[in-house]
Short mmCIF file of C-alpha atoms and ligand atoms in Angstrom, two decimals:
data_model
loop_
_atom_site.label_atom_id
_atom_site.label_comp_id
_atom_site.label_asym_id
_atom_site.label_seq_id
_atom_site.Cartn_x
_atom_site.Cartn_y
_atom_site.Cartn_z
CA MET A 11 78.35 106.98 78.42
CA THR A 12 78.48 103.59 76.74
CA THR A 13 75.96 103.11 73.93
CA ALA A 14 74.80 99.81 72.46
CA THR A 15 72.82 99.44 69.23
CA LEU A 16 71.68 96.40 67.30
CA ARG A 17 72.76 95.79 63.73
CA GLY A 18 70.30 93.00 63.07
CA SER A 19 71.24 92.53 59.43
CA ASP A 20 74.83 91.71 60.42
CA ARG A 21 73.70 89.93 63.62
CA VAL A 22 76.02 92.08 65.74
CA LEU A 23 75.66 94.38 68.73
CA HIS A 24 77.59 97.60 68.13
CA VAL A 25 79.03 99.07 71.32
CA VAL A 26 80.69 102.47 71.69
CA TRP A 27 82.52 103.16 74.98
CA GLN A 28 83.20 106.45 76.70
CA ASP A 29 86.77 106.60 75.37
CA GLY A 30 85.42 106.57 71.79
CA LYS A 31 86.48 102.98 71.06
CA SER A 32 83.88 100.74 69.48
CA ALA A 33 83.44 97.08 68.62
CA ASP A 34 80.96 94.67 67.05
CA PHE A 35 79.87 91.62 69.07
CA PRO A 36 78.28 88.81 67.02
CA PHE A 37 75.02 87.50 68.51
CA LEU A 38 76.36 83.94 68.73
CA TRP A 39 79.40 85.16 70.65
CA LEU A 40 77.18 87.13 73.04
CA ARG A 41 74.89 84.17 73.69
CA ASP A 42 77.84 81.79 74.13
CA ASN A 43 79.40 84.19 76.63
CA CYS A 44 76.32 85.23 78.60
CA PRO A 45 77.54 85.45 82.23
CA THR A 46 74.79 83.04 83.37
CA GLY A 47 76.34 80.32 81.21
CA PHE A 48 79.34 80.01 83.53
CA HIS A 49 79.51 78.15 86.85
CA PRO A 50 79.61 80.83 89.55
CA GLU A 51 82.43 79.17 91.47
CA THR A 52 84.52 77.24 88.98
CA LYS A 53 84.06 79.93 86.30
CA GLU A 54 83.88 77.15 83.69
CA ARG A 55 81.43 77.40 80.80
CA GLN A 56 78.31 75.26 81.25
CA PHE A 57 76.30 76.76 78.40
CA ASP A 58 75.63 74.32 75.53
CA LEU A 59 76.07 75.93 72.14
CA THR A 60 74.15 73.17 70.35
CA GLY A 61 70.96 74.25 72.21
CA ILE A 62 70.62 77.50 70.21
CA PRO A 63 70.09 78.08 66.49
CA LEU A 64 72.92 79.60 64.42
CA ASP A 65 70.60 82.38 63.24
CA LEU A 66 69.45 83.44 66.70
CA ALA A 67 68.13 87.00 67.02
CA ILE A 68 67.77 89.69 69.66
CA SER A 69 64.40 91.35 70.17
CA ASP A 70 65.47 94.14 72.50
CA VAL A 71 68.55 95.95 73.81
CA SER A 72 68.67 98.43 76.66
CA VAL A 73 71.11 99.90 79.15
CA ASP A 74 70.00 99.30 82.72
CA ASP A 75 71.97 100.42 85.76
CA GLY A 76 75.17 100.52 83.69
CA ALA A 77 74.67 97.01 82.23
CA ILE A 78 73.84 96.16 78.62
CA VAL A 79 70.68 94.04 78.64
CA LEU A 80 69.69 91.82 75.72
CA THR A 81 66.40 89.99 75.25
CA TRP A 82 66.74 86.99 73.01
CA ASP A 83 64.08 86.43 70.37
CA GLY A 84 62.01 83.32 71.00
CA GLU A 85 63.64 82.67 74.40
CA THR A 86 62.66 83.78 77.86
CA HIS A 87 66.35 84.28 78.62
CA VAL A 88 67.68 87.80 79.20
CA SER A 89 71.45 88.46 79.22
CA ARG A 90 73.20 91.25 81.12
CA TYR A 91 76.77 92.28 80.26
CA ASP A 92 79.15 94.60 82.05
CA PRO A 93 80.41 97.06 79.38
CA ALA A 94 83.90 96.96 80.94
CA TRP A 95 83.96 93.17 80.53
CA LEU A 96 82.92 93.53 76.90
CA TYR A 97 85.65 96.14 76.42
CA ASP A 98 88.27 93.71 77.75
CA HIS A 99 87.14 90.96 75.37
CA ARG A 100 86.71 92.86 72.08
CA PRO A 101 86.61 90.45 69.13
CA GLY A 102 89.86 90.43 67.20
CA ILE A 103 91.74 91.86 70.22
CA GLY A 104 90.93 89.66 73.21
CA LEU A 105 92.04 89.77 76.79
CA ILE A 106 95.33 91.42 77.76
CA ASP A 107 97.76 88.79 79.03
CA PRO A 108 100.28 89.92 81.67
CA ALA A 109 102.41 86.89 80.74
CA ARG A 110 102.66 88.00 77.14
CA VAL A 111 106.10 89.50 77.30
CA GLU A 112 107.80 90.52 74.06
CA PRO A 113 111.20 88.81 73.79
CA ILE A 114 114.20 91.11 73.59
CA HIS A 115 116.68 89.44 71.25
CA TRP A 116 120.33 89.49 72.31
CA ARG A 117 123.54 88.48 70.61
CA GLY A 118 127.17 87.77 71.47
CA ASP A 119 127.89 91.42 72.30
CA PHE A 120 125.38 91.28 75.16
CA SER A 121 127.45 91.27 78.32
CA PRO A 122 126.53 88.78 81.08
CA ALA A 123 126.59 91.81 83.41
CA ARG A 124 123.41 93.03 81.67
CA LEU A 125 121.43 89.86 82.36
CA PRO A 126 118.45 90.16 84.70
CA ARG A 127 119.81 89.31 88.13
CA ALA A 128 118.24 89.00 91.55
CA THR A 129 119.18 87.74 94.97
CA ALA A 130 117.61 84.52 96.22
CA GLY A 131 116.58 86.04 99.55
CA ASP A 132 114.70 88.87 97.83
CA LEU A 133 112.88 86.51 95.48
CA MET A 134 111.87 84.21 98.34
CA ALA A 135 110.70 87.14 100.51
CA SER A 136 108.95 89.43 98.05
CA GLU A 137 106.25 88.63 95.52
CA ALA A 138 106.80 92.00 93.83
CA ALA A 139 110.50 91.21 93.37
CA LEU A 140 109.61 87.75 92.05
CA LEU A 141 107.11 89.16 89.54
CA GLU A 142 109.59 91.73 88.24
CA PHE A 143 112.28 89.07 87.92
CA LEU A 144 110.02 86.59 86.09
CA ILE A 145 108.99 89.22 83.56
CA ASP A 146 112.61 90.25 83.00
CA ALA A 147 113.63 86.61 82.67
CA LYS A 148 110.99 86.13 79.99
CA LYS A 149 112.25 89.14 78.03
CA THR A 150 115.80 87.84 77.67
CA GLY A 151 114.98 84.15 78.19
CA LEU A 152 118.02 84.00 80.51
CA ALA A 153 118.59 85.31 84.04
CA ILE A 154 120.76 84.75 87.10
CA VAL A 155 119.84 84.34 90.75
CA ASP A 156 122.71 84.89 93.16
CA GLY A 157 123.09 84.47 96.91
CA MET A 158 121.73 80.91 96.73
CA ALA A 159 122.22 78.91 99.93
CA ASP A 160 124.90 76.24 99.74
CA ASP A 161 122.17 73.63 99.98
CA LYS A 162 121.30 71.01 97.38
CA ASN A 163 117.62 71.86 97.67
CA ALA A 164 117.87 75.64 97.35
CA GLY A 165 117.39 75.63 93.57
CA ILE A 166 114.40 73.33 93.79
CA GLU A 167 112.78 75.50 96.45
CA MET A 168 113.17 78.54 94.23
CA ALA A 169 111.79 76.68 91.20
CA ARG A 170 108.82 75.45 93.27
CA ARG A 171 108.05 79.02 94.25
CA ILE A 172 107.39 79.57 90.54
CA GLY A 173 105.58 76.37 89.58
CA PHE A 174 105.53 72.62 89.95
CA LEU A 175 108.51 70.74 88.62
CA ARG A 176 108.54 68.89 85.35
CA GLU A 177 109.56 65.28 85.78
CA THR A 178 111.50 63.60 82.96
CA ASN A 179 113.30 60.32 82.40
CA PHE A 180 116.28 61.94 84.18
CA GLY A 181 114.16 62.49 87.30
CA THR A 182 112.44 65.50 88.88
CA THR A 183 115.89 66.93 89.52
CA PHE A 184 119.19 65.97 87.97
CA GLU A 185 122.79 66.13 89.10
CA VAL A 186 125.11 67.55 86.44
CA MET A 187 128.51 66.16 87.36
CA SER A 188 131.03 63.78 85.89
CA LYS A 189 129.84 60.30 86.89
CA PRO A 190 130.57 56.68 86.00
CA ASN A 191 128.32 55.02 83.38
CA PRO A 192 126.74 58.27 82.14
CA ASN A 193 123.50 58.08 80.11
CA ASN A 194 123.85 61.72 79.05
CA LEU A 195 126.86 63.69 77.82
CA ALA A 196 126.07 66.30 80.49
CA TYR A 197 127.16 63.67 83.04
CA THR A 198 130.68 63.51 81.59
CA SER A 199 133.39 66.16 81.68
CA ASP A 200 133.16 66.67 77.91
CA ALA A 201 132.32 69.96 76.24
CA LEU A 202 128.64 70.40 75.38
CA PRO A 203 127.99 72.43 72.26
CA LEU A 204 125.02 74.77 72.44
CA HIS A 205 121.75 72.84 72.61
CA THR A 206 118.21 72.74 73.92
CA ASP A 207 117.52 69.92 76.39
CA LEU A 208 115.27 66.97 75.62
CA ALA A 209 114.39 67.89 72.06
CA ASN A 210 113.36 64.23 71.75
CA GLN A 211 110.34 64.80 73.99
CA GLU A 212 106.82 65.49 72.76
CA LEU A 213 107.00 68.74 74.74
CA PRO A 214 110.57 69.64 75.70
CA PRO A 215 110.77 71.21 79.18
CA GLY A 216 110.26 74.97 79.39
CA PHE A 217 112.36 76.87 81.93
CA GLN A 218 115.52 75.19 83.12
CA PHE A 219 117.10 75.92 86.50
CA LEU A 220 120.77 75.06 87.00
CA HIS A 221 121.99 75.75 90.53
CA CYS A 222 125.77 75.87 90.62
CA LEU A 223 126.86 74.18 93.85
CA ALA A 224 130.53 73.99 92.85
CA ASN A 225 132.56 75.01 89.81
CA GLU A 226 136.11 74.50 90.96
CA ALA A 227 137.54 72.41 88.13
CA ALA A 228 139.67 73.90 85.37
CA GLY A 229 137.37 74.60 82.42
CA GLY A 230 133.60 74.21 82.67
CA GLY A 231 132.68 77.74 81.54
CA SER A 232 129.12 78.24 80.32
CA THR A 233 127.88 79.34 76.92
CA PHE A 234 124.46 80.62 75.93
CA CYS A 235 122.86 81.98 72.79
CA ASP A 236 119.44 83.41 72.00
CA GLY A 237 117.83 80.99 69.54
CA PHE A 238 115.19 83.61 68.69
CA ALA A 239 117.88 86.10 67.60
CA ILE A 240 119.52 83.42 65.45
CA ALA A 241 116.21 82.40 63.88
CA ALA A 242 115.23 86.03 63.20
CA ASP A 243 118.59 86.76 61.55
CA LEU A 244 118.43 83.56 59.52
CA GLN A 245 114.98 84.51 58.29
CA SER A 246 116.27 87.75 56.83
CA GLU A 247 119.72 86.53 55.70
CA ASP A 248 118.78 83.13 54.29
CA PRO A 249 114.99 82.78 53.91
CA GLU A 250 115.30 79.41 52.18
CA ALA A 251 117.27 77.92 55.10
CA PHE A 252 114.70 79.40 57.50
CA ARG A 253 111.86 77.88 55.46
CA LEU A 254 113.43 74.42 55.44
CA LEU A 255 114.20 74.50 59.17
CA SER A 256 110.72 75.72 60.06
CA GLU A 257 108.78 73.40 57.74
CA THR A 258 110.71 70.10 57.82
CA PRO A 259 110.15 67.69 60.71
CA VAL A 260 113.29 65.79 61.69
CA PRO A 261 113.61 62.99 64.25
CA PHE A 262 115.07 63.31 67.75
CA ARG A 263 115.69 60.30 69.94
CA PHE A 264 116.96 59.35 73.38
CA HIS A 265 117.40 55.69 74.20
CA ASP A 266 119.01 53.81 77.03
CA GLU A 267 118.19 50.59 78.88
CA ASP A 268 114.89 51.88 80.25
CA TYR A 269 113.61 54.38 77.70
CA ASP A 270 113.24 54.98 73.99
CA ILE A 271 111.71 58.46 73.64
CA ARG A 272 111.33 59.78 70.09
CA ARG A 273 109.67 62.71 68.43
CA HIS A 274 109.87 64.57 65.13
CA HIS A 275 110.12 68.35 65.43
CA MET A 276 110.94 71.35 63.33
CA VAL A 277 114.30 72.88 64.36
CA ILE A 278 112.58 76.27 64.25
CA ASP A 279 108.98 76.06 65.42
CA LEU A 280 106.44 78.78 64.71
CA ASP A 281 103.18 79.20 66.61
CA PRO A 282 99.81 79.27 64.81
CA PHE A 283 100.21 83.06 64.39
CA GLY A 284 103.59 82.69 62.63
CA ASN A 285 105.63 83.94 65.62
CA LEU A 286 108.77 82.14 66.80
CA GLN A 287 107.64 79.59 69.35
CA GLU A 288 110.67 77.48 70.08
CA LEU A 289 113.82 75.86 68.80
CA HIS A 290 114.64 72.18 68.94
CA PHE A 291 118.36 72.03 68.55
CA ASN A 292 120.41 69.21 69.98
CA ALA A 293 123.00 67.53 67.80
CA HIS A 294 123.39 64.72 70.35
CA LEU A 295 119.72 63.83 70.32
CA ALA A 296 119.12 64.44 66.61
CA GLY A 297 117.96 61.08 65.24
CA ILE A 298 118.95 59.60 61.93
CA PHE A 299 117.45 61.98 59.37
CA ASP A 300 114.71 60.24 57.44
CA LEU A 301 113.88 62.78 54.73
CA PRO A 302 113.49 61.61 51.14
CA ALA A 303 116.95 61.37 49.55
CA ASP A 304 116.44 64.34 47.23
CA LYS A 305 115.51 66.62 50.17
CA MET A 306 118.54 65.63 52.23
CA GLU A 307 121.24 67.85 50.77
CA PRO A 308 119.26 71.12 50.84
CA TYR A 309 118.20 70.30 54.39
CA TYR A 310 121.76 69.57 55.50
CA ARG A 311 122.82 72.91 54.04
CA ALA A 312 120.22 74.73 56.14
CA TYR A 313 120.91 72.66 59.26
CA ARG A 314 124.65 73.19 58.99
CA LYS A 315 124.08 76.92 58.53
CA ILE A 316 122.15 77.26 61.82
CA MET A 317 124.72 75.02 63.51
CA GLU A 318 127.47 77.40 62.38
CA MET A 319 125.50 80.33 63.76
CA THR A 320 125.38 78.62 67.19
CA ARG A 321 129.20 78.47 67.11
CA SER A 322 129.70 82.09 66.09
CA ASP A 323 130.88 84.91 68.37
CA THR A 324 128.10 86.95 66.79
CA TYR A 325 125.64 84.98 68.91
CA VAL A 326 127.45 83.19 71.73
CA MET A 327 127.71 84.71 75.21
CA THR A 328 130.35 83.19 77.45
CA THR A 329 130.25 83.33 81.22
CA ARG A 330 131.28 81.28 84.20
CA LEU A 331 128.81 80.23 86.86
CA LEU A 332 130.00 80.71 90.40
CA GLY A 333 129.05 78.54 93.36
CA GLY A 334 125.90 80.14 94.84
CA GLU A 335 124.54 81.25 91.47
CA MET A 336 121.63 79.74 89.62
CA VAL A 337 120.95 80.29 85.97
CA ILE A 338 117.33 80.23 84.75
CA PHE A 339 116.63 80.04 81.04
CA ASP A 340 113.86 79.23 78.62
CA ASN A 341 115.09 75.88 77.30
CA ARG A 342 112.79 76.21 74.29
CA ARG A 343 114.39 79.50 73.25
CA VAL A 344 117.89 79.90 74.72
CA LEU A 345 120.54 77.32 73.84
CA HIS A 346 123.05 76.41 76.52
CA GLY A 347 126.41 74.66 76.53
CA ARG A 348 129.64 74.34 78.46
CA ALA A 349 133.36 73.97 77.93
CA ALA A 350 135.06 70.69 78.86
CA PHE A 351 136.44 70.54 82.39
CA ASP A 352 139.13 68.52 84.11
CA PRO A 353 137.55 66.63 87.01
CA ASN A 354 141.02 65.98 88.47
CA THR A 355 141.50 69.68 89.22
CA GLY A 356 138.39 70.29 91.31
CA PHE A 357 134.71 69.52 91.80
CA ARG A 358 131.98 70.74 89.47
CA HIS A 359 128.34 70.15 90.39
CA LEU A 360 125.19 71.76 89.02
CA ARG A 361 121.77 70.64 90.19
CA GLY A 362 119.01 71.05 87.67
CA CYS A 363 115.25 70.98 87.36
CA TYR A 364 112.59 72.36 85.02
CA VAL A 365 109.35 74.34 85.30
CA ASP A 366 107.28 74.37 82.13
CA ARG A 367 106.32 77.59 80.36
CA GLY A 368 102.64 77.20 81.24
CA GLU A 369 103.29 77.19 84.99
CA PHE A 370 105.81 80.03 84.69
CA ASP A 371 103.25 82.16 82.83
CA SER A 372 100.49 81.29 85.28
CA ARG A 373 102.67 82.53 88.13
CA ILE A 374 103.22 85.84 86.32
CA ARG A 375 99.45 86.24 85.84
CA VAL A 376 98.56 85.41 89.43
CA LEU A 377 101.28 87.69 90.83
CA SER A 378 100.08 90.46 88.49
CA ARG A 379 96.58 90.27 90.02
CA THR A 380 97.73 91.42 93.44
CA LYS A 381 99.65 94.29 91.90
CA GLY A 382 96.21 95.80 91.34
C1 OGA B 406 122.68 69.96 80.98
C2 OGA B 406 123.73 70.88 80.56
C3 OGA B 406 125.45 72.39 81.22
C4 OGA B 406 126.62 72.45 82.17
O1 OGA B 406 122.76 69.44 82.10
O2 OGA B 406 121.71 69.79 80.23
O3 OGA B 406 123.70 71.27 79.44
O4 OGA B 406 127.09 73.57 82.37
N1 OGA B 406 124.65 71.26 81.46
O5 OGA B 406 127.05 71.43 82.67
ZN1 ZN B 407 121.65 70.78 78.56
#
């Protein structure tokens, strides 16, 4: 049986559940999260915190029909809480998130054959298959879909099954092929060293989808590396370089006739909890460094060090996309590149689009609901 007792001096409700776990719920938290304070349909909070005093008190607690019932001192309001709901929201622990998938770091010895892989037809037909694939793709940050229809829109349809597409200055979709008057090195036949796309944006796109429609030219092999593995190794091997790369904002810029999109970022970005959040690494879009002169040389040392790591066999996985395959990767974690190709020897065409991390995660959560 669940028990609930007041600890008035600490202004907390102490709850012990049947499994022996216990937690303290501060009175303010309980009042702020009273179920009646939420709109019954939209589930948004309507309760106004400024309408209660900070030192509010509870005059009575009871357990009624399985619910914990609190009577607030000086108010007519009574709050009822489901103990299971309280259990799921324990302070300091919070709600379990099905989209919180621990990354599995990989390095150059990770064979492309071990990448998460699924067939387009299965992913389009089965929500269970899609959920499993999305979770696997989040673990490695890189996955392959094969059996894609030889149709320019097949990649977009698959991406839309996951979330809405992120539009950028290159469009909602982009054609990666050698073209006249390119405004992006990807639209030449040159080699592309490992990079993250659009590091110059306020929020660089999350998951990138590259559907290989043709890869018949000589050259044009793909390279990938796990930026999280590189950052983790750098942190232990060269903490000073890690510190500089994770604390120093540097400029990134894209500019052509129509746009001038600039943003400072850390090359290695940590989230508010100190976990690796993302990398911004794109030598083509790196702006002109604007650090104070005396900070420049130490920064260049650190920046060059991570650049060398992105060139090293220790980290780089090489593969070759085949027509009918689509690669999906977390553009804010996994760096991608390609070898130069000779457009005179055959056609090479990838069609790309992006779905941001937020939509990708939402899809995982919603698909997880039906799993029961
Ligand atoms: C890109 C890119 C890789 C390739 O379009 O951003 O990096 O294989 N393309 O052409
Ligand atoms: Zn790219």
